[in-house]
Tab-separated table of C-alpha atoms and ligand atoms in Angstrom:
chain	number	residue	atom	x	y	z
H	1	UNK	CA	87.219	148.211	220.221
H	2	UNK	CA	89.955	149.997	222.063
H	3	UNK	CA	91.922	146.813	222.497
H	4	UNK	CA	95.367	147.738	223.734
H	5	UNK	CA	96.703	144.389	222.541
H	6	UNK	CA	96.224	145.419	218.922
H	7	UNK	CA	97.168	149.101	218.673
H	8	UNK	CA	97.992	148.960	214.966
H	9	UNK	CA	94.602	147.479	214.084
H	10	UNK	CA	92.915	150.381	215.856
H	11	UNK	CA	94.890	152.849	213.763
H	12	UNK	CA	94.302	150.971	210.523
H	13	UNK	CA	90.536	150.948	211.116
H	14	UNK	CA	90.706	154.719	211.589
H	15	UNK	CA	92.443	154.921	208.231
H	16	UNK	CA	95.798	155.960	209.661
H	17	UNK	CA	98.629	155.686	207.158
H	18	UNK	CA	101.357	155.302	209.770
H	19	UNK	CA	99.647	152.356	211.517
H	20	UNK	CA	98.973	150.706	208.155
H	21	UNK	CA	102.597	151.100	207.078
H	22	UNK	CA	103.815	149.586	210.367
H	23	UNK	CA	101.453	146.642	210.177
H	24	UNK	CA	102.498	145.988	206.566
H	25	UNK	CA	106.107	146.020	207.660
H	26	UNK	CA	105.344	143.428	210.375
H	27	UNK	CA	103.538	141.297	207.806
H	28	UNK	CA	106.454	141.489	205.411
H	29	UNK	CA	108.920	140.649	208.165
H	30	UNK	CA	106.746	137.702	209.164
H	31	UNK	CA	106.411	138.888	212.775
H	32	UNK	CA	104.127	136.744	214.921
H	33	UNK	CA	102.572	139.927	216.360
H	34	UNK	CA	101.017	140.732	212.989
H	35	UNK	CA	98.533	137.909	213.343
H	36	UNK	CA	96.665	139.357	216.322
H	37	UNK	CA	96.361	142.669	214.482
H	38	UNK	CA	95.077	140.891	211.360
H	39	UNK	CA	92.513	139.014	213.427
H	40	UNK	CA	91.335	142.318	214.890
H	41	UNK	CA	90.826	143.933	211.480
H	42	UNK	CA	89.348	140.879	209.745
H	43	UNK	CA	85.676	141.505	210.626
H	44	UNK	CA	85.957	144.909	208.998
H	45	UNK	CA	87.333	143.650	205.698
H	46	UNK	CA	85.628	142.303	202.579
H	47	UNK	CA	84.456	145.663	201.279
H	48	UNK	CA	87.216	146.470	198.799
H	49	UNK	CA	87.006	145.437	195.152
H	50	UNK	CA	90.245	143.685	194.194
H	51	UNK	CA	91.701	144.071	190.721
H	52	UNK	CA	94.786	142.086	189.705
H	53	UNK	CA	97.049	143.367	186.949
H	54	UNK	CA	99.475	140.748	185.706
H	55	UNK	CA	101.781	140.303	182.723
H	56	UNK	CA	105.394	140.069	181.664
H	57	UNK	CA	108.007	142.514	182.959
H	58	UNK	CA	107.974	145.700	180.880
H	59	UNK	CA	104.508	145.109	179.422
H	60	UNK	CA	103.286	148.340	181.007
H	61	UNK	CA	101.500	147.101	184.119
H	62	UNK	CA	102.642	149.958	186.354
H	63	UNK	CA	101.784	152.559	183.723
H	64	UNK	CA	98.306	151.045	183.352
H	65	UNK	CA	97.862	150.906	187.125
H	66	UNK	CA	98.808	154.567	187.258
H	67	UNK	CA	96.037	155.356	184.773
H	68	UNK	CA	93.517	153.282	186.732
H	69	UNK	CA	94.436	155.099	189.950
H	70	UNK	CA	93.723	158.443	188.263
H	71	UNK	CA	90.428	157.107	186.895
H	72	UNK	CA	89.180	155.828	190.255
H	73	UNK	CA	90.321	158.963	192.088
H	74	UNK	CA	88.241	161.056	189.677
H	75	UNK	CA	85.256	158.973	190.752
H	76	UNK	CA	86.052	159.883	194.343
H	77	UNK	CA	87.123	156.360	195.270
H	78	UNK	CA	89.903	155.521	197.721
H	79	UNK	CA	92.593	153.398	196.084
H	80	UNK	CA	95.181	150.955	197.415
H	81	UNK	CA	97.992	149.463	195.334
H	82	UNK	CA	100.204	146.461	196.049
H	83	UNK	CA	103.086	146.018	193.612
H	84	UNK	CA	104.587	142.544	193.930
H	85	UNK	CA	107.865	141.869	192.208
H	86	UNK	CA	109.762	138.925	193.627
H	87	UNK	CA	112.466	139.276	190.993
H	88	UNK	CA	113.675	142.637	192.134
H	89	UNK	CA	115.714	143.470	195.210
H	90	UNK	CA	113.823	145.687	197.589
H	91	UNK	CA	115.467	148.938	196.641
H	92	UNK	CA	116.206	147.961	193.083
H	93	UNK	CA	115.043	148.203	189.513
H	94	UNK	CA	111.435	147.463	188.878
H	95	UNK	CA	110.037	148.517	192.202
H	96	UNK	CA	111.905	151.787	192.240
H	97	UNK	CA	110.652	152.326	188.689
H	98	UNK	CA	107.101	151.568	189.807
H	99	UNK	CA	107.381	154.114	192.566
H	100	UNK	CA	108.584	156.772	190.176
H	101	UNK	CA	105.858	155.970	187.672
H	102	UNK	CA	103.186	156.251	190.316
H	103	UNK	CA	104.642	159.176	192.192
H	104	UNK	CA	102.201	161.689	190.782
H	105	UNK	CA	99.859	160.130	193.364
H	106	UNK	CA	102.382	160.318	196.195
H	107	UNK	CA	100.856	163.391	197.795
H	108	UNK	CA	97.296	162.106	197.484
H	109	UNK	CA	95.893	160.887	200.816
H	110	UNK	CA	93.307	158.839	198.917
H	111	UNK	CA	96.011	156.574	197.488
H	112	UNK	CA	98.235	154.119	199.355
H	113	UNK	CA	100.942	152.307	197.401
H	114	UNK	CA	102.953	149.427	198.860
H	115	UNK	CA	105.662	147.350	197.220
H	116	UNK	CA	106.403	143.769	198.223
H	117	UNK	CA	109.651	142.088	197.292
H	118	UNK	CA	111.606	139.039	198.316
H	119	UNK	CA	112.309	139.496	201.983
H	120	UNK	CA	111.668	136.665	204.434
H	121	UNK	CA	108.000	135.938	204.292
H	122	UNK	CA	107.125	132.981	206.453
H	123	UNK	CA	104.127	131.841	204.479
H	124	UNK	CA	105.482	133.017	201.141
H	125	UNK	CA	104.791	136.041	199.040
H	126	UNK	CA	101.165	135.083	198.377
H	127	UNK	CA	100.505	134.992	202.117
H	128	UNK	CA	102.069	138.444	202.622
H	129	UNK	CA	100.176	139.897	199.651
H	130	UNK	CA	96.872	138.549	200.987
H	131	UNK	CA	97.477	140.189	204.342
H	132	UNK	CA	98.682	143.519	202.918
H	133	UNK	CA	95.571	143.676	200.708
H	134	UNK	CA	93.519	143.035	203.840
H	135	UNK	CA	95.119	146.007	205.605
H	136	UNK	CA	94.222	148.277	202.663
H	137	UNK	CA	90.685	146.886	202.719
H	138	UNK	CA	90.367	147.597	206.453
H	139	UNK	CA	91.682	151.151	205.919
H	140	UNK	CA	88.649	151.787	203.764
H	141	UNK	CA	90.135	151.555	200.282
H	142	UNK	CA	87.310	151.033	197.786
H	143	UNK	CA	89.505	149.511	195.100
H	144	UNK	CA	92.774	147.634	195.603
H	145	UNK	CA	95.000	147.107	192.563
H	146	UNK	CA	97.512	144.263	192.794
H	147	UNK	CA	100.340	144.338	190.253
H	148	UNK	CA	102.199	141.049	189.767
H	149	UNK	CA	104.660	139.718	187.242
H	150	UNK	CA	102.885	136.845	185.516
H	151	UNK	CA	105.516	134.167	185.807
H	152	UNK	CA	105.677	131.859	188.783
H	153	UNK	CA	103.231	129.854	190.819
H	154	UNK	CA	103.354	132.472	193.569
H	155	UNK	CA	102.148	135.106	191.138
H	156	UNK	CA	99.284	133.000	189.868
H	157	UNK	CA	98.324	132.431	193.527
H	158	UNK	CA	98.359	136.175	194.101
H	159	UNK	CA	96.303	136.811	190.983
H	160	UNK	CA	93.661	134.452	192.376
H	161	UNK	CA	93.123	136.965	195.173
H	162	UNK	CA	91.483	139.350	192.751
H	163	UNK	CA	87.838	139.648	191.819
H	164	UNK	CA	88.870	140.794	188.348
H	165	UNK	CA	92.208	139.889	186.796
H	166	UNK	CA	93.581	141.998	183.969
H	167	UNK	CA	96.245	140.219	181.906
H	168	UNK	CA	98.508	142.646	180.056
H	169	UNK	CA	99.866	141.518	176.682
H	170	UNK	CA	101.866	143.460	174.109
H	171	UNK	CA	102.076	143.287	170.295
H	172	UNK	CA	104.647	141.044	168.763
H	173	UNK	CA	103.695	137.901	170.610
H	174	UNK	CA	102.882	136.569	167.150
H	175	UNK	CA	103.351	132.848	166.942
H	176	UNK	CA	104.813	132.933	170.398
H	177	UNK	CA	101.419	133.524	171.864
H	178	UNK	CA	101.605	129.991	173.186
H	179	UNK	CA	104.440	131.258	175.325
H	180	UNK	CA	101.823	132.969	177.420
H	181	UNK	CA	101.610	130.639	180.329
H	182	UNK	CA	98.412	128.634	180.137
H	183	UNK	CA	97.791	129.326	183.810
H	184	UNK	CA	97.996	133.052	183.237
H	185	UNK	CA	95.580	132.864	180.323
H	186	UNK	CA	93.105	130.928	182.399
H	187	UNK	CA	92.939	133.612	185.061
H	188	UNK	CA	92.289	136.453	182.584
H	189	UNK	CA	88.953	138.206	182.973
H	190	UNK	CA	90.046	141.148	180.823
H	191	UNK	CA	92.973	141.489	178.409
H	192	UNK	CA	94.770	144.795	178.047
H	193	UNK	CA	96.571	144.797	174.717
H	194	UNK	CA	99.027	147.498	175.723
H	195	UNK	CA	101.578	149.282	173.539
H	196	UNK	CA	98.976	149.258	170.802
H	197	UNK	CA	100.945	152.116	169.263
H	198	UNK	CA	103.408	149.460	168.166
H	199	UNK	CA	103.319	147.385	165.041
H	200	UNK	CA	101.550	144.047	165.213
H	201	UNK	CA	98.678	144.982	167.532
H	202	UNK	CA	96.057	143.774	165.027
H	203	UNK	CA	97.805	140.463	164.594
H	204	UNK	CA	98.163	139.905	168.327
H	205	UNK	CA	94.512	140.776	168.876
H	206	UNK	CA	93.506	138.219	166.226
H	207	UNK	CA	95.750	135.545	167.735
H	208	UNK	CA	94.332	136.180	171.178
H	209	UNK	CA	90.758	136.032	169.910
H	210	UNK	CA	91.452	132.774	168.148
H	211	UNK	CA	92.960	131.305	171.255
H	212	UNK	CA	89.946	132.349	173.308
H	213	UNK	CA	87.595	130.769	170.771
H	214	UNK	CA	89.593	127.550	170.837
H	215	UNK	CA	88.686	127.159	174.461
H	216	UNK	CA	85.511	125.425	173.374
H	217	UNK	CA	82.018	125.768	174.810
H	218	UNK	CA	80.731	129.313	175.160
H	219	UNK	CA	81.781	130.537	178.566
H	220	UNK	CA	79.521	132.679	180.747
H	221	UNK	CA	82.061	135.473	180.444
H	222	UNK	CA	84.217	136.046	177.377
H	223	UNK	CA	87.251	138.149	178.352
H	224	UNK	CA	87.202	141.364	176.321
H	225	UNK	CA	90.419	142.587	174.687
H	226	UNK	CA	90.966	146.287	175.366
H	227	UNK	CA	93.607	148.099	173.331
H	228	UNK	CA	95.608	150.580	175.346
H	229	UNK	CA	98.534	152.950	174.978
H	230	UNK	CA	99.248	153.380	178.640
H	231	UNK	CA	102.030	155.974	178.231
H	232	UNK	CA	99.525	158.290	176.533
H	233	UNK	CA	96.625	157.377	178.778
H	234	UNK	CA	94.731	155.938	175.802
H	235	UNK	CA	92.252	153.163	176.450
H	236	UNK	CA	92.364	153.682	180.214
H	237	UNK	CA	88.681	154.601	180.431
H	238	UNK	CA	87.766	151.574	178.283
H	239	UNK	CA	89.856	149.322	180.519
H	240	UNK	CA	88.125	150.657	183.631
H	241	UNK	CA	84.777	150.119	181.870
H	242	UNK	CA	85.665	146.487	181.048
H	243	UNK	CA	86.588	145.934	184.704
H	244	UNK	CA	83.271	147.490	185.785
H	245	UNK	CA	81.381	145.221	183.389
H	246	UNK	CA	83.140	142.145	184.701
H	247	UNK	CA	82.302	143.222	188.229
H	248	UNK	CA	78.628	143.641	187.249
H	249	UNK	CA	78.731	140.158	185.689
H	250	UNK	CA	80.220	138.624	188.865
H	251	UNK	CA	77.622	140.307	191.022
H	252	UNK	CA	74.640	139.466	188.787
H	253	UNK	CA	75.528	135.772	188.505
H	254	UNK	CA	76.502	135.106	192.102
H	255	UNK	CA	80.006	134.337	190.872
H	256	UNK	CA	81.513	137.036	193.098
H	257	UNK	CA	80.364	135.245	196.244
H	258	UNK	CA	81.487	131.898	194.802
H	259	UNK	CA	84.950	133.280	194.062
H	260	UNK	CA	85.199	134.707	197.555
H	261	UNK	CA	84.238	131.373	199.082
H	262	UNK	CA	86.746	129.512	196.902
H	263	UNK	CA	89.409	131.981	197.963
H	264	UNK	CA	88.463	131.587	201.633
H	265	UNK	CA	88.753	127.809	201.295
H	266	UNK	CA	92.198	128.051	199.692
H	267	UNK	CA	93.374	130.427	202.405
H	268	UNK	CA	91.991	128.255	205.189
H	269	UNK	CA	93.704	125.173	203.763
H	270	UNK	CA	96.993	127.050	203.370
H	271	UNK	CA	96.854	128.230	206.992
H	272	UNK	CA	95.862	124.786	208.221
H	273	UNK	CA	98.746	123.197	206.339
H	274	UNK	CA	101.160	125.766	207.721
H	275	UNK	CA	99.947	125.232	211.292
H	276	UNK	CA	100.004	121.441	211.085
H	277	UNK	CA	103.523	121.420	209.703
H	278	UNK	CA	104.690	123.971	212.261
H	279	UNK	CA	103.107	121.922	215.068
H	280	UNK	CA	104.762	118.720	213.918
H	281	UNK	CA	108.161	120.382	213.557
H	282	UNK	CA	107.826	121.904	217.030
H	283	UNK	CA	107.102	118.470	218.487
H	284	UNK	CA	110.166	117.074	216.767
H	285	UNK	CA	112.239	119.901	218.158
H	286	UNK	CA	110.984	119.251	221.689
H	287	UNK	CA	112.170	115.663	221.338
H	288	UNK	CA	115.598	116.986	220.429
H	289	UNK	CA	116.162	120.648	221.260
H	290	UNK	CA	119.441	120.604	219.380
H	291	UNK	CA	117.347	120.447	216.221
H	292	UNK	CA	119.021	117.272	215.079
H	293	UNK	CA	115.806	115.275	215.049
H	294	UNK	CA	114.792	116.298	211.533
H	295	UNK	CA	118.287	115.538	210.232
H	296	UNK	CA	118.245	112.164	211.981
H	297	UNK	CA	114.943	111.324	210.317
H	298	UNK	CA	116.310	112.315	206.918
H	299	UNK	CA	119.390	110.161	207.404
H	300	UNK	CA	117.368	107.126	208.480
H	301	UNK	CA	115.232	107.466	205.353
H	302	UNK	CA	118.231	107.985	203.064
H	303	UNK	CA	119.928	104.889	204.538
H	304	UNK	CA	116.714	102.914	204.025
H	305	UNK	CA	116.465	102.223	207.748
H	306	UNK	CA	112.919	103.547	207.693
H	307	UNK	CA	110.451	104.610	205.050
H	308	UNK	CA	109.268	108.222	204.688
H	309	UNK	CA	105.600	107.200	204.807
H	310	UNK	CA	105.839	105.696	208.254
H	311	UNK	CA	107.961	108.492	209.681
H	312	UNK	CA	105.659	111.190	208.289
H	313	UNK	CA	102.678	109.368	209.806
H	314	UNK	CA	104.476	109.206	213.118
H	315	UNK	CA	105.451	112.902	213.046
H	316	UNK	CA	101.919	113.961	212.058
H	317	UNK	CA	100.383	112.010	214.952
H	318	UNK	CA	102.920	113.465	217.369
J	1	GDP	N1	105.375	152.503	173.403
J	1	GDP	C1	104.768	152.290	174.563
J	1	GDP	N2	105.492	152.165	175.679
J	1	GDP	C2	104.839	151.945	176.846
J	1	GDP	C3	103.429	151.829	176.907
J	1	GDP	N3	103.083	151.597	178.178
J	1	GDP	C4	104.222	151.547	178.905
J	1	GDP	N4	105.304	151.778	178.110
J	1	GDP	C5	106.698	151.820	178.520
J	1	GDP	O1	107.131	150.509	178.796
J	1	GDP	C6	108.082	150.515	179.859
J	1	GDP	C7	107.652	149.570	180.970
J	1	GDP	O2	106.494	150.068	181.587
J	1	GDP	P1	106.064	149.625	183.066
J	1	GDP	O3	104.726	150.262	183.324
J	1	GDP	O4	107.127	149.870	184.036
J	1	GDP	O5	105.909	148.054	182.849
J	1	GDP	P2	105.780	146.887	183.972
J	1	GDP	O6	107.135	146.325	184.167
J	1	GDP	O7	104.864	145.900	183.340
J	1	GDP	O8	105.211	147.495	185.212
J	1	GDP	C8	108.191	151.948	180.332
J	1	GDP	O9	109.314	152.530	179.712
J	1	GDP	C9	106.925	152.573	179.794
J	1	GDP	O10	107.054	153.955	179.568
J	1	GDP	C10	102.686	151.976	175.690
J	1	GDP	O11	101.466	151.880	175.644
J	1	GDP	N5	103.404	152.199	174.556
J	2	MG	MG1	105.802	147.385	187.199
């Protein structure tokens, strides 16, 4: 400890908000200096319980997250929140709305909320989200809630970070329930059927149940469907209870450790891929500092002067 080379890590491990905010900014900006700090905090991470909340825009994710924050704070737990919305500009719509919805917690030192948007992340949004969650973990947050819009591949990647993933659905899906992306359904550990004050909640619940039953052989964990009216705080306690039960299931079956190992493998492979590609591109650049080497390769392939297999082999070997 006391390593002057990683001043932000020192602050983060002491739970300092300012150091955490600065490190998150470096992560989001893709600064190379962030990596040393992340390495320094890594041994002190792995304590936080990660809950993903995913679903379509407007389904009530932020309102539900707000209720969960209040619930966990009442239990005396420290809470971190990462709201990921790649579709919104940094200062714009959804994220600003999220901030307003969660601002009742703004003065609470036991809550840290961070938004992530589209700015230049080197390793992509999933990479940045992983690292930001890690900072919250190192700060001593007991629970970290990750809100993502359930649309793209990036979001499904981010959802895989979580120990428990809550998929938020709303009434009126009706026959369109198939429109729920199969990938999103597969990651659901708990369903929140939000806006249950609206017409069609019974029908949607039935459709969801049927779809779950169609999945064939009895799974070790059947995702419960919790009806909520997030704007009125209804069903929040039941949702937290369903999350707690899923956590107990993961811990009792050894599945929690298996998920963590699977996640570690995916992260290692992603980093390895990134480093190998970066290394190869750097070698190409050294051969031609003007940066024309990559273009020259592309042109040779396009003109059928060389095949991409051979040139990729050559570039990989260096
Ligand atoms: N009628 C109704 N409206 C809700 C409910 N939960 C959230 N809303 C509203 O739905 C809108 C979107 O909510 P928000 O939490 O921002 O959704 P997000 O985009 O998924 O994060 C807001 O106007 C909420 O007030 C609910 O249970 N019932
Ligand atoms: Mg939101």
